[in-house]
Short mmCIF file of C-alpha atoms in Angstrom, two decimals:
data_model
loop_
_atom_site.label_atom_id
_atom_site.label_comp_id
_atom_site.label_asym_id
_atom_site.label_seq_id
_atom_site.Cartn_x
_atom_site.Cartn_y
_atom_site.Cartn_z
CA MET A 513 -27.64 5.02 21.97
CA GLN A 514 -31.14 4.98 23.37
CA GLY A 515 -32.22 3.42 26.63
CA GLY A 516 -28.67 2.29 27.37
CA SER A 517 -28.51 -0.04 24.35
CA TYR A 518 -26.70 0.17 21.07
CA SER A 519 -26.98 -1.84 17.88
CA TYR A 520 -24.42 -1.36 15.14
CA ARG A 521 -25.88 -1.13 11.64
CA LEU A 522 -23.66 -2.89 9.13
CA PHE A 523 -25.15 -0.89 6.27
CA ALA A 524 -25.56 2.88 6.09
CA ARG A 525 -26.61 5.11 3.22
CA ASN A 526 -23.06 6.42 2.77
CA ASP A 527 -21.72 2.90 2.28
CA PHE A 528 -22.93 3.04 -1.30
CA SER A 529 -20.60 5.89 -2.22
CA ALA A 530 -17.71 4.39 -0.27
CA PHE A 531 -18.26 1.06 -2.01
CA TRP A 532 -17.53 2.53 -5.42
CA ALA A 533 -14.28 4.02 -4.18
CA LEU A 534 -12.99 0.78 -2.63
CA PHE A 535 -14.35 -1.36 -5.47
CA THR A 536 -12.52 0.81 -7.99
CA ASP A 537 -9.29 0.52 -6.00
CA ASN A 538 -9.47 -3.30 -5.96
CA LEU A 539 -10.65 -3.47 -9.56
CA ILE A 540 -7.67 -1.48 -10.84
CA ASN A 541 -5.26 -3.81 -9.02
CA LEU A 542 -6.93 -6.90 -10.49
CA ILE A 543 -6.93 -5.41 -13.98
CA VAL A 544 -3.24 -4.46 -13.73
CA LEU A 545 -2.02 -7.79 -12.35
CA SER A 546 -4.07 -9.84 -14.82
CA GLY A 547 -2.78 -7.77 -17.72
CA ILE A 548 0.87 -8.14 -16.68
CA CYS A 549 0.54 -11.88 -16.04
CA GLN A 550 -1.21 -12.47 -19.36
CA PHE A 551 0.73 -10.21 -21.70
CA VAL A 552 4.17 -9.78 -20.05
CA PHE A 553 4.65 -13.24 -18.51
CA GLN A 554 2.62 -15.01 -21.23
CA MET A 555 0.42 -16.86 -18.76
CA PRO A 556 -2.59 -18.45 -20.45
CA ALA A 557 -6.05 -17.08 -19.68
CA GLU A 558 -6.82 -20.34 -17.87
CA ILE A 559 -4.23 -19.48 -15.23
CA VAL A 560 -4.93 -15.75 -15.07
CA PHE A 561 -8.73 -15.75 -15.05
CA GLY A 562 -9.23 -19.35 -13.93
CA ARG A 563 -6.79 -19.46 -11.01
CA ILE A 564 -5.14 -16.16 -10.05
CA VAL A 565 -8.18 -13.88 -10.14
CA PRO A 566 -10.56 -16.32 -8.35
CA GLY A 567 -7.84 -16.96 -5.74
CA ALA A 568 -7.45 -13.24 -5.13
CA ALA A 569 -11.23 -12.96 -4.78
CA VAL A 570 -11.29 -15.75 -2.16
CA ALA A 571 -8.56 -13.94 -0.18
CA ILE A 572 -10.49 -10.66 -0.35
CA LEU A 573 -13.68 -12.38 0.78
CA ALA A 574 -11.93 -14.03 3.74
CA GLY A 575 -10.47 -10.73 4.93
CA VAL A 576 -13.76 -8.87 4.47
CA ILE A 577 -15.52 -11.39 6.71
CA VAL A 578 -12.98 -10.85 9.51
CA TYR A 579 -12.87 -7.06 9.23
CA THR A 580 -16.67 -6.85 9.19
CA TRP A 581 -16.86 -8.96 12.34
CA LEU A 582 -14.11 -6.86 13.92
CA ALA A 583 -15.90 -3.59 13.13
CA LYS A 584 -19.12 -4.93 14.66
CA ARG A 585 -17.26 -6.04 17.79
CA VAL A 586 -15.46 -2.70 18.23
CA ALA A 587 -18.66 -0.71 17.57
CA GLU A 588 -20.70 -2.64 20.13
CA LYS A 589 -17.87 -2.50 22.67
CA GLU A 590 -17.52 1.28 22.35
CA GLY A 591 -21.21 1.97 21.74
CA ARG A 592 -20.75 4.05 18.61
CA ASP A 593 -20.56 3.77 14.84
CA VAL A 594 -17.23 2.77 13.32
CA THR A 595 -15.96 2.29 9.78
CA ALA A 596 -14.64 -1.16 8.89
CA MET A 597 -11.06 -1.37 7.68
CA PRO A 598 -10.79 -1.37 3.87
CA TYR A 599 -9.12 -4.49 2.55
CA GLY A 600 -7.63 -5.79 -0.65
CA ILE A 601 -4.46 -6.61 -2.57
CA SER A 602 -1.43 -4.58 -1.45
CA THR A 603 -0.51 -2.44 -4.45
CA PRO A 604 3.24 -1.90 -3.75
CA VAL A 605 3.79 -5.54 -2.72
CA MET A 606 1.87 -6.72 -5.79
CA PHE A 607 4.46 -5.10 -8.06
CA VAL A 608 7.34 -6.60 -6.05
CA TYR A 609 5.84 -10.09 -6.44
CA LEU A 610 5.24 -9.51 -10.13
CA PHE A 611 8.72 -8.27 -11.01
CA GLY A 612 10.78 -9.62 -8.09
CA VAL A 613 9.47 -13.22 -7.88
CA ILE A 614 7.23 -14.24 -10.80
CA GLY A 615 9.09 -12.25 -13.47
CA PRO A 616 12.61 -13.59 -12.79
CA ILE A 617 11.33 -17.19 -12.79
CA TYR A 618 9.53 -16.69 -16.09
CA TRP A 619 12.39 -14.85 -17.77
CA SER A 620 14.95 -17.49 -16.73
CA THR A 621 12.82 -20.55 -17.61
CA GLN A 622 10.16 -19.27 -20.07
CA ASP A 623 7.82 -21.52 -18.06
CA ALA A 624 4.63 -19.62 -17.16
CA MET A 625 3.25 -22.54 -15.13
CA LEU A 626 6.39 -22.74 -12.98
CA ALA A 627 6.35 -18.96 -12.50
CA TRP A 628 2.79 -19.18 -11.22
CA GLN A 629 3.62 -22.11 -8.91
CA VAL A 630 6.58 -20.26 -7.41
CA GLY A 631 4.36 -17.20 -7.08
CA ILE A 632 1.74 -18.97 -4.97
CA GLY A 633 4.49 -20.67 -2.96
CA ALA A 634 6.03 -17.27 -2.26
CA GLY A 635 2.60 -15.89 -1.39
CA PHE A 636 1.97 -18.69 1.12
CA MET A 637 5.37 -18.35 2.80
CA GLY A 638 5.04 -14.59 2.74
CA GLY A 639 1.69 -14.87 4.52
CA ILE A 640 3.46 -16.69 7.35
CA VAL A 641 6.01 -13.87 7.63
CA ALA A 642 3.25 -11.23 7.57
CA GLY A 643 1.31 -13.05 10.28
CA LEU A 644 4.39 -13.24 12.48
CA GLY A 645 4.37 -9.46 12.47
CA ALA A 646 1.66 -9.76 15.13
CA ILE A 647 4.37 -10.72 17.61
CA ILE A 648 6.19 -7.40 17.37
CA GLY A 649 3.42 -5.25 15.88
CA PRO A 650 1.92 -4.00 19.18
CA PHE A 651 5.40 -3.11 20.49
CA LEU A 652 6.29 -1.20 17.32
CA LYS A 653 2.98 0.64 17.46
CA ARG A 654 3.66 1.63 21.07
CA VAL A 655 7.15 3.07 20.50
CA THR A 656 6.68 4.57 17.02
CA PRO A 657 5.35 8.15 16.92
CA ARG A 658 2.22 8.56 14.83
CA ALA A 659 4.03 11.04 12.58
CA GLY A 660 6.47 8.32 11.50
CA MET A 661 3.81 5.73 10.72
CA LEU A 662 1.43 8.11 8.95
CA GLY A 663 4.21 10.07 7.26
CA THR A 664 5.54 7.06 5.37
CA LEU A 665 1.98 6.23 4.27
CA CYS A 666 1.59 9.81 3.04
CA GLY A 667 4.69 9.27 0.90
CA ILE A 668 3.10 6.23 -0.74
CA ALA A 669 -0.15 8.14 -1.16
CA LEU A 670 1.56 11.16 -2.69
CA VAL A 671 3.65 9.47 -5.37
CA PHE A 672 2.00 6.12 -6.14
CA ILE A 673 -1.67 6.53 -5.23
CA GLY A 674 -1.96 10.21 -6.17
CA THR A 675 0.65 11.31 -8.69
CA VAL A 676 0.62 8.25 -10.97
CA PRO A 677 -3.20 8.22 -11.40
CA LEU A 678 -3.15 12.00 -11.87
CA ALA A 679 -0.68 11.56 -14.72
CA THR A 680 -3.06 8.97 -16.21
CA ILE A 681 -5.85 11.54 -16.07
CA PHE A 682 -3.75 14.07 -17.98
CA GLU A 683 -2.80 11.46 -20.57
CA ASP A 684 -6.49 10.95 -21.30
CA PRO A 685 -8.09 14.30 -20.41
CA PHE A 686 -11.45 13.79 -22.15
CA VAL A 687 -12.21 10.81 -19.96
CA GLY A 688 -10.13 11.76 -16.91
CA PHE A 689 -11.34 15.34 -16.51
CA ALA A 690 -14.98 14.32 -16.85
CA SER A 691 -14.54 11.85 -13.99
CA MET A 692 -12.19 14.02 -11.93
CA ILE A 693 -14.46 17.04 -11.66
CA ILE A 694 -17.26 14.85 -10.27
CA ILE A 695 -14.92 13.38 -7.64
CA LEU A 696 -13.75 16.85 -6.64
CA TRP A 697 -17.32 18.10 -6.43
CA GLY A 698 -18.89 15.19 -4.59
CA LEU A 699 -16.07 13.68 -2.48
CA VAL A 700 -13.53 16.45 -1.92
CA GLY A 701 -15.91 19.40 -1.83
CA ARG A 702 -18.65 17.18 -0.30
CA PHE A 703 -21.44 18.85 -2.24
CA ARG A 704 -24.67 16.96 -2.81
CA LEU A 705 -25.02 15.53 -6.29
CA PRO A 706 -28.41 15.34 -8.06
CA TYR A 707 -30.68 12.63 -6.62
CA ASN A 708 -27.94 11.81 -4.08
CA ILE A 709 -26.08 9.77 -6.69
CA PRO A 710 -22.78 8.47 -5.20
CA ALA A 711 -19.93 10.49 -6.63
CA GLY A 712 -17.77 7.41 -7.27
CA LEU A 713 -20.52 5.70 -9.27
CA LEU A 714 -21.34 8.83 -11.28
CA ALA A 715 -17.65 9.46 -12.00
CA LEU A 716 -17.13 5.91 -13.28
CA GLY A 717 -20.32 6.08 -15.33
CA VAL A 718 -19.60 9.44 -16.94
CA GLY A 719 -15.96 8.56 -17.65
CA THR A 720 -16.93 5.24 -19.19
CA LEU A 721 -19.67 6.86 -21.29
CA VAL A 722 -17.22 9.43 -22.64
CA ALA A 723 -14.74 6.64 -23.42
CA LEU A 724 -17.41 4.68 -25.30
CA VAL A 725 -18.38 7.73 -27.35
CA ILE A 726 -14.80 8.49 -28.41
CA GLY A 727 -13.95 4.83 -28.99
CA GLN A 728 -11.57 4.28 -26.05
CA ALA A 729 -13.75 1.59 -24.43
CA SER A 730 -15.56 -1.42 -25.82
CA ILE A 731 -18.22 -3.91 -24.85
CA SER A 732 -16.74 -7.39 -25.19
CA PHE A 733 -17.75 -10.70 -23.61
CA ASP A 734 -14.47 -12.47 -24.39
CA GLY A 735 -13.32 -14.37 -21.31
CA VAL A 736 -16.74 -14.46 -19.65
CA GLY A 737 -17.39 -17.92 -18.17
CA PHE A 738 -17.52 -19.83 -14.90
CA TYR A 739 -14.27 -20.10 -12.93
CA PRO A 740 -14.98 -21.71 -9.55
CA PRO A 741 -12.30 -21.33 -6.85
CA VAL A 742 -10.32 -24.56 -6.38
CA PRO A 743 -7.48 -25.29 -3.91
CA TYR A 744 -4.18 -26.12 -5.63
CA PHE A 745 -2.31 -28.20 -3.05
CA GLY A 746 0.03 -29.90 -5.51
CA ASP A 747 1.02 -26.69 -7.29
CA LEU A 748 1.50 -24.92 -3.96
CA ILE A 749 3.84 -27.64 -2.69
CA ALA A 750 5.78 -27.56 -5.98
CA GLY A 751 6.20 -23.80 -5.67
CA ILE A 752 7.40 -24.02 -2.05
CA GLN A 753 9.88 -26.76 -2.99
CA HIS A 754 11.29 -24.55 -5.74
CA LEU A 755 11.66 -21.70 -3.24
CA PHE A 756 13.71 -23.83 -0.86
CA ALA A 757 15.77 -25.14 -3.76
CA ASN A 758 16.51 -21.51 -4.72
CA PRO A 759 16.76 -19.74 -1.35
CA GLU A 760 17.96 -16.50 -2.95
CA LEU A 761 14.29 -15.78 -3.68
CA PHE A 762 13.75 -15.40 0.07
CA LEU A 763 16.02 -12.35 -0.12
CA VAL A 764 13.18 -10.67 -2.00
CA LEU A 765 10.35 -12.35 -0.14
CA VAL A 766 11.26 -11.63 3.50
CA PRO A 767 11.94 -7.87 3.26
CA VAL A 768 8.77 -7.22 1.24
CA GLN A 769 6.64 -9.11 3.76
CA ILE A 770 8.26 -7.14 6.57
CA TYR A 771 7.10 -4.13 4.58
CA ASN A 772 3.62 -5.64 4.35
CA PHE A 773 3.07 -6.10 8.07
CA ILE A 774 4.53 -2.65 8.73
CA GLU A 775 2.03 -1.32 6.18
CA THR A 776 -0.79 -3.02 8.08
CA MET A 777 0.43 -1.47 11.32
CA ASN A 778 0.55 1.95 9.70
CA ASN A 779 -2.94 1.59 8.26
CA VAL A 780 -4.33 0.59 11.66
CA GLU A 781 -2.70 3.71 13.08
CA SER A 782 -4.30 5.70 10.26
CA ALA A 783 -7.71 4.33 11.29
CA GLU A 784 -7.00 5.21 14.92
CA SER A 785 -6.14 8.77 13.93
CA ALA A 786 -9.60 8.95 12.35
CA GLY A 787 -11.23 7.70 15.57
CA ASP A 788 -11.56 3.93 15.04
CA HIS A 789 -9.41 1.71 17.27
CA TYR A 790 -8.55 -1.77 16.01
CA PRO A 791 -6.11 -4.35 17.50
CA VAL A 792 -2.99 -4.22 15.35
CA ALA A 793 -1.91 -7.83 16.08
CA LEU A 794 -5.24 -9.29 14.99
CA CYS A 795 -5.16 -7.22 11.81
CA GLN A 796 -1.67 -8.48 10.98
CA VAL A 797 -2.71 -12.10 11.56
CA THR A 798 -5.78 -11.52 9.36
CA ASP A 799 -3.68 -10.14 6.53
CA GLY A 800 -1.19 -13.01 6.75
CA ALA A 801 -3.96 -15.63 6.87
CA GLY A 802 -5.80 -13.99 3.96
CA THR A 803 -2.62 -14.07 1.89
CA MET A 804 -2.10 -17.77 2.68
CA ILE A 805 -5.71 -18.62 1.77
CA GLY A 806 -5.38 -16.73 -1.49
CA ALA A 807 -2.16 -18.61 -2.32
CA LEU A 808 -3.86 -21.95 -1.69
CA PHE A 809 -6.61 -21.00 -4.15
CA GLY A 810 -4.20 -19.74 -6.81
CA SER A 811 -3.31 -16.08 -6.09
CA PRO A 812 0.35 -15.15 -5.45
CA PHE A 813 -0.49 -11.65 -4.28
CA PRO A 814 -0.53 -10.56 -0.62
CA THR A 815 -3.61 -8.92 0.85
CA THR A 816 -3.60 -6.22 3.49
CA ALA A 817 -5.67 -3.74 5.41
CA TYR A 818 -5.86 -0.96 2.88
CA ILE A 819 -4.54 2.54 3.00
CA GLY A 820 -7.31 5.16 2.99
CA HIS A 821 -9.53 4.35 5.99
CA PRO A 822 -9.87 8.09 6.85
CA ALA A 823 -11.38 8.70 3.40
CA TYR A 824 -14.12 6.12 3.98
CA LYS A 825 -14.62 7.36 7.53
CA ARG A 826 -15.11 10.85 6.20
CA MET A 827 -17.78 9.53 3.85
CA GLY A 828 -19.68 8.16 6.84
CA ALA A 829 -19.34 4.50 5.83
CA HIS A 830 -20.02 1.61 8.22
CA SER A 831 -19.24 -1.95 7.05
CA GLY A 832 -21.54 -2.21 4.05
CA TYR A 833 -18.95 -0.87 1.65
CA VAL A 834 -16.45 -3.66 2.38
CA ILE A 835 -19.25 -6.25 2.38
CA GLY A 836 -20.25 -5.02 -1.07
CA VAL A 837 -16.68 -5.43 -2.32
CA GLY A 838 -16.52 -8.87 -0.68
CA VAL A 839 -19.58 -9.91 -2.68
CA ILE A 840 -19.12 -8.16 -6.05
CA ILE A 841 -15.39 -8.88 -6.55
CA PRO A 842 -15.81 -12.68 -6.08
CA LEU A 843 -18.87 -12.73 -8.35
CA ALA A 844 -16.96 -10.84 -11.04
CA ALA A 845 -13.97 -13.16 -10.61
CA PHE A 846 -15.90 -16.44 -10.58
CA PHE A 847 -17.91 -15.55 -13.70
CA GLY A 848 -15.10 -13.97 -15.71
CA LEU A 849 -16.60 -10.50 -15.59
CA LEU A 850 -13.19 -8.94 -14.89
CA ALA A 851 -12.25 -9.26 -18.56
CA PHE A 852 -15.53 -7.55 -19.49
CA LEU A 853 -14.91 -4.68 -17.04
CA ASN A 854 -11.31 -4.43 -18.22
CA ASN A 855 -12.54 -3.64 -21.73
CA LEU A 856 -15.36 -1.39 -20.57
CA ILE A 857 -13.92 0.88 -17.85
CA PRO A 858 -10.90 3.00 -18.88
CA VAL A 859 -8.20 3.54 -16.28
CA ALA A 860 -8.58 7.33 -16.57
CA ALA A 861 -12.22 7.06 -15.43
CA ALA A 862 -11.23 5.19 -12.26
CA ALA A 863 -8.00 7.08 -11.50
CA PRO A 864 -9.69 10.14 -9.85
CA VAL A 865 -10.96 7.88 -7.05
CA LEU A 866 -7.37 7.01 -6.18
CA VAL A 867 -6.40 10.68 -6.25
CA PHE A 868 -9.19 11.32 -3.73
CA VAL A 869 -7.89 8.54 -1.45
CA ALA A 870 -4.41 10.10 -1.53
CA LEU A 871 -5.76 13.57 -0.76
CA SER A 872 -7.83 12.28 2.15
CA LEU A 873 -4.97 10.40 3.76
CA ILE A 874 -2.57 13.33 3.59
CA THR A 875 -5.08 15.90 4.85
CA ASN A 876 -6.25 13.59 7.63
CA THR A 877 -2.64 13.13 8.72
CA ALA A 878 -2.16 16.89 8.87
CA HIS A 879 -5.14 17.12 11.24
CA SER A 880 -4.22 14.11 13.39
CA VAL A 881 -0.62 14.93 14.34
CA LYS A 882 0.75 17.85 16.31
CA PRO A 883 1.67 20.79 14.07
CA ASP A 884 5.29 20.51 15.23
CA HIS A 885 5.34 16.92 13.98
CA MET A 886 4.57 17.91 10.39
CA ALA A 887 8.34 18.23 9.95
CA ALA A 888 8.58 14.51 10.77
CA VAL A 889 5.72 13.68 8.39
CA THR A 890 7.39 15.62 5.60
CA LEU A 891 10.73 13.86 6.03
CA ALA A 892 9.02 10.46 6.21
CA MET A 893 7.47 11.12 2.79
CA MET A 894 10.76 11.84 1.01
CA PRO A 895 12.16 8.30 0.56
CA HIS A 896 9.07 7.43 -1.49
CA VAL A 897 9.93 10.18 -3.95
CA SER A 898 13.28 8.45 -4.40
CA ALA A 899 11.50 5.12 -4.86
CA PHE A 900 9.32 6.70 -7.53
CA LEU A 901 12.36 8.10 -9.35
CA MET A 902 14.09 4.71 -9.33
CA VAL A 903 11.04 3.01 -10.80
CA LYS A 904 10.76 5.60 -13.57
CA TRP A 905 14.48 5.63 -14.34
CA GLY A 906 14.31 1.86 -14.68
CA SER A 907 11.30 2.21 -16.97
CA LEU A 908 13.17 4.75 -19.08
CA MET A 909 16.14 2.44 -19.56
CA GLY A 910 13.81 -0.45 -20.39
CA ALA A 911 11.98 1.67 -22.94
CA LEU A 912 15.25 2.74 -24.58
CA GLY A 913 16.33 -0.89 -24.82
CA GLY A 914 12.98 -1.92 -26.25
CA PHE A 915 13.21 0.94 -28.75
CA GLY A 916 16.37 -0.59 -30.13
CA VAL A 917 19.03 1.68 -28.63
CA GLU A 918 22.24 -0.36 -28.52
CA GLY A 919 25.13 -0.21 -26.08
CA LEU A 920 23.05 1.06 -23.17
CA PRO A 921 24.81 0.84 -19.81
CA GLN A 922 22.92 -0.61 -16.87
CA LEU A 923 21.62 1.64 -14.13
CA GLY A 924 24.33 1.63 -11.48
CA ASP A 925 27.17 1.59 -14.00
CA PRO A 926 29.88 3.83 -12.46
CA ALA A 927 30.35 5.91 -15.60
CA LEU A 928 26.59 6.43 -15.98
CA THR A 929 26.24 7.28 -12.28
CA ALA A 930 28.99 9.89 -12.61
CA ALA A 931 27.36 11.35 -15.72
CA LEU A 932 23.98 11.52 -13.98
CA LEU A 933 25.58 13.30 -11.03
CA GLN A 934 27.04 15.90 -13.37
CA GLN A 935 23.51 16.57 -14.57
CA GLY A 936 22.22 16.92 -11.00
CA ALA A 937 20.63 13.45 -10.82
CA HIS A 938 21.84 11.84 -7.58
CA TYR A 939 21.39 8.20 -8.55
CA SER A 940 23.34 6.65 -5.66
CA GLY A 941 21.54 8.62 -3.00
CA HIS A 942 18.09 8.00 -4.46
CA LEU A 943 18.91 4.30 -4.81
CA ALA A 944 19.81 4.03 -1.13
CA LEU A 945 16.68 5.90 -0.07
CA SER A 946 14.45 3.82 -2.33
CA GLN A 947 15.57 0.47 -0.92
CA GLY A 948 13.15 -0.20 1.93
CA ALA A 949 11.50 3.19 1.50
CA ILE A 950 8.55 2.50 3.79
CA LEU A 951 10.85 1.47 6.66
CA THR A 952 13.27 4.31 5.98
CA GLY A 953 10.44 6.84 6.00
CA LEU A 954 9.00 5.41 9.20
CA ILE A 955 12.40 5.43 10.93
CA TRP A 956 13.31 9.00 10.01
CA GLY A 957 9.82 10.24 10.80
CA ALA A 958 10.08 8.58 14.22
CA ILE A 959 13.54 10.02 14.83
CA VAL A 960 12.44 13.55 14.00
CA ALA A 961 9.20 13.34 16.01
CA SER A 962 11.08 11.92 19.01
CA ILE A 963 13.71 14.66 18.85
CA ILE A 964 11.00 17.32 18.66
CA ASP A 965 9.43 15.84 21.80
CA GLY A 966 12.80 15.65 23.57
CA ASP A 967 12.68 11.83 23.69
CA PHE A 968 16.30 11.26 22.68
CA ARG A 969 16.42 7.66 23.90
CA ASN A 970 13.55 6.70 21.60
CA ALA A 971 15.18 8.54 18.69
CA GLY A 972 18.47 6.79 19.41
CA GLY A 973 16.74 3.43 19.49
CA PHE A 974 15.35 3.97 16.00
CA ALA A 975 18.77 5.09 14.70
CA LEU A 976 20.38 1.99 16.21
CA ALA A 977 17.71 -0.27 14.70
CA ALA A 978 18.26 1.40 11.32
CA SER A 979 21.99 0.70 11.58
CA VAL A 980 21.36 -3.00 12.22
CA MET A 981 18.79 -3.26 9.42
CA SER A 982 21.09 -1.53 6.94
CA MET A 983 23.92 -3.93 7.89
CA PHE A 984 21.74 -6.84 6.77
CA GLY A 985 20.32 -5.10 3.67
CA ILE A 986 16.76 -4.80 4.97
CA ILE A 987 17.00 -1.10 4.16
CA HIS A 988 19.45 0.65 1.84
CA GLY A 989 20.36 -2.66 0.20
CA ALA A 990 19.34 -4.60 -2.89
CA SER A 991 18.84 -7.85 -0.92
CA LEU A 992 19.48 -9.53 2.41
CA HIS A 993 23.11 -10.40 3.13
CA TRP A 994 25.50 -11.17 5.96
CA PRO A 995 26.13 -8.11 8.16
CA ASP A 996 28.33 -5.51 6.55
CA LEU A 997 29.31 -2.18 8.13
CA SER A 998 28.69 0.21 5.26
CA ALA A 999 29.04 3.97 5.33
CA ILE A 1000 25.29 4.31 5.87
CA SER A 1001 25.32 1.77 8.73
CA ALA A 1002 28.19 3.64 10.35
CA GLY A 1003 26.33 6.92 9.91
CA TYR A 1004 23.33 5.53 11.75
CA LEU A 1005 25.63 4.31 14.54
CA ILE A 1006 27.14 7.78 14.92
CA ALA A 1007 23.66 9.32 15.05
CA ALA A 1008 22.54 6.77 17.65
CA ALA A 1009 25.61 7.40 19.79
CA PHE A 1010 25.00 11.14 19.71
CA LEU A 1011 21.34 10.74 20.66
CA PHE A 1012 22.16 8.41 23.56
CA ILE A 1013 25.29 10.13 24.91
CA TYR A 1014 24.78 13.86 24.40
CA PRO A 1015 21.80 14.22 26.76
CA ILE A 1016 23.79 12.53 29.57
CA PHE A 1017 26.27 15.42 29.66
CA HIS A 1018 23.76 18.20 28.99
CA LYS A 1019 20.96 17.76 31.46
CA ASP A 1020 19.73 21.31 31.24
CA ASP A 1021 16.68 23.13 30.01
CA ALA A 1022 18.19 23.36 26.52
CA LEU A 1023 17.16 19.75 25.97
CA GLU A 1024 13.51 20.46 26.69
CA ASN A 1025 11.45 21.54 23.74
CA LYS A 1026 9.44 24.51 24.92
CA ASN A 1027 7.99 25.63 21.65
CA LEU A 1028 4.62 27.15 21.03
CA PRO A 1029 1.50 25.25 22.19
CA THR A 1030 0.84 22.17 20.06
CA ASP A 1031 -2.48 23.51 18.82
CA GLU A 1032 -0.82 26.45 17.08
CA PRO A 1033 1.26 25.87 13.94
CA ARG A 1034 4.61 27.57 13.65
CA PRO A 1035 7.04 27.96 10.77
CA LEU A 1036 10.07 25.68 10.67
CA GLY A 1037 13.02 27.27 12.37
CA ASP A 1038 11.05 29.45 14.79
CA THR A 1039 12.13 29.27 18.42
#
């Protein structure tokens, strides 16, 4: 600020490097979803590249416009530079829509068009649910300790955004290592690269060049054309009608959209921990509206404020990096360039960028919560490990079936569960933890952080809420159902009762946590 005035610059030099990181993140999602729709669900290219991808691009553009405006407003209000919220397709929710909504419709009817219609109908209705999160979002943000919100994000970052791409790198080390070392040098180590080349751009370029040399990438113009975004009112209405005719699909739709607006809330908290303060309710409405717009233009997949804001903040980005994504992604979608990039850029060349995003989120969390609360962060991460195991166990069984192994029992078969337990694989426990993992992680992180702070009423409130949610199958259940007092629900009730009642009869200093000062870390178990 000079002379009492301040003008926020939308574009900064560091936006260029941040752009390549966010662009890569969105590009990978678009490549994955288009590949699954085209080759697993047998959707014709006209639907995939002519409707779904342009629709997703319209949704991304709409959200980028709002988040750019919001960053400018916050920056000018506070008189300092801020980093706009990253935005794009929600990766975890994308897979739920693919295999929980679109897949079952296709497999039961073999009708790719109907599967797409139901998908956009589910996306539109899901956007309404996500937007309604704005009603309770500010309250949840106020009562939920930061360790709970950031801890469950760290779990996603660790297993899905970090570990899976890292495995991809090791599957293709010639390409992956060439890209990874540049990311570590330029983004993690923060060393200056020759001629100030953005590390993300150089990593993609080097990885792609290596892939071309060894024959793992190709230059192909198949699928390149003009695909203008068009609203699909009739198809949207048909999809919504099918949803209401088959209400069991809402049992998948509602919980995953609850997850989506919780994810938005967590990502806003992540941005706040990095120093940028955004209104959580407005962000949730933006994500819901963006999802609804995308559905109208042909994309079933929900959009959200992205995980990883601290990484872009650390780069020194303003708003230019999201504006760049909001321009390039639609251009690539409308002119069919996604198919070209899909052939050209190998996944292993882009994967190191995702590893960097995971590293940044976890390290930023460690710096933004009290050292005592790292116990809460750690516990909040654990349900996502269970979710990862369930996904991979399911993939293993699917691969065995596809390989021709006959007589395979289904996961969950009592005899198989008993056999797994004998081998030390706790299927039942991991299954329960995996169902609603983001909510479970948030709840247990909040309980632990509240107990550490001596706020037993808040901890008891989260345990009671968990009991109610588990009764209805929102967490620890395969789908929504009428309330049922399970062993897990009863366990939460017992924990809530203890947290509410015990302090009433023990109002002494033993209930006050008088540990070391919060700016000094201490080992677990020290007193």
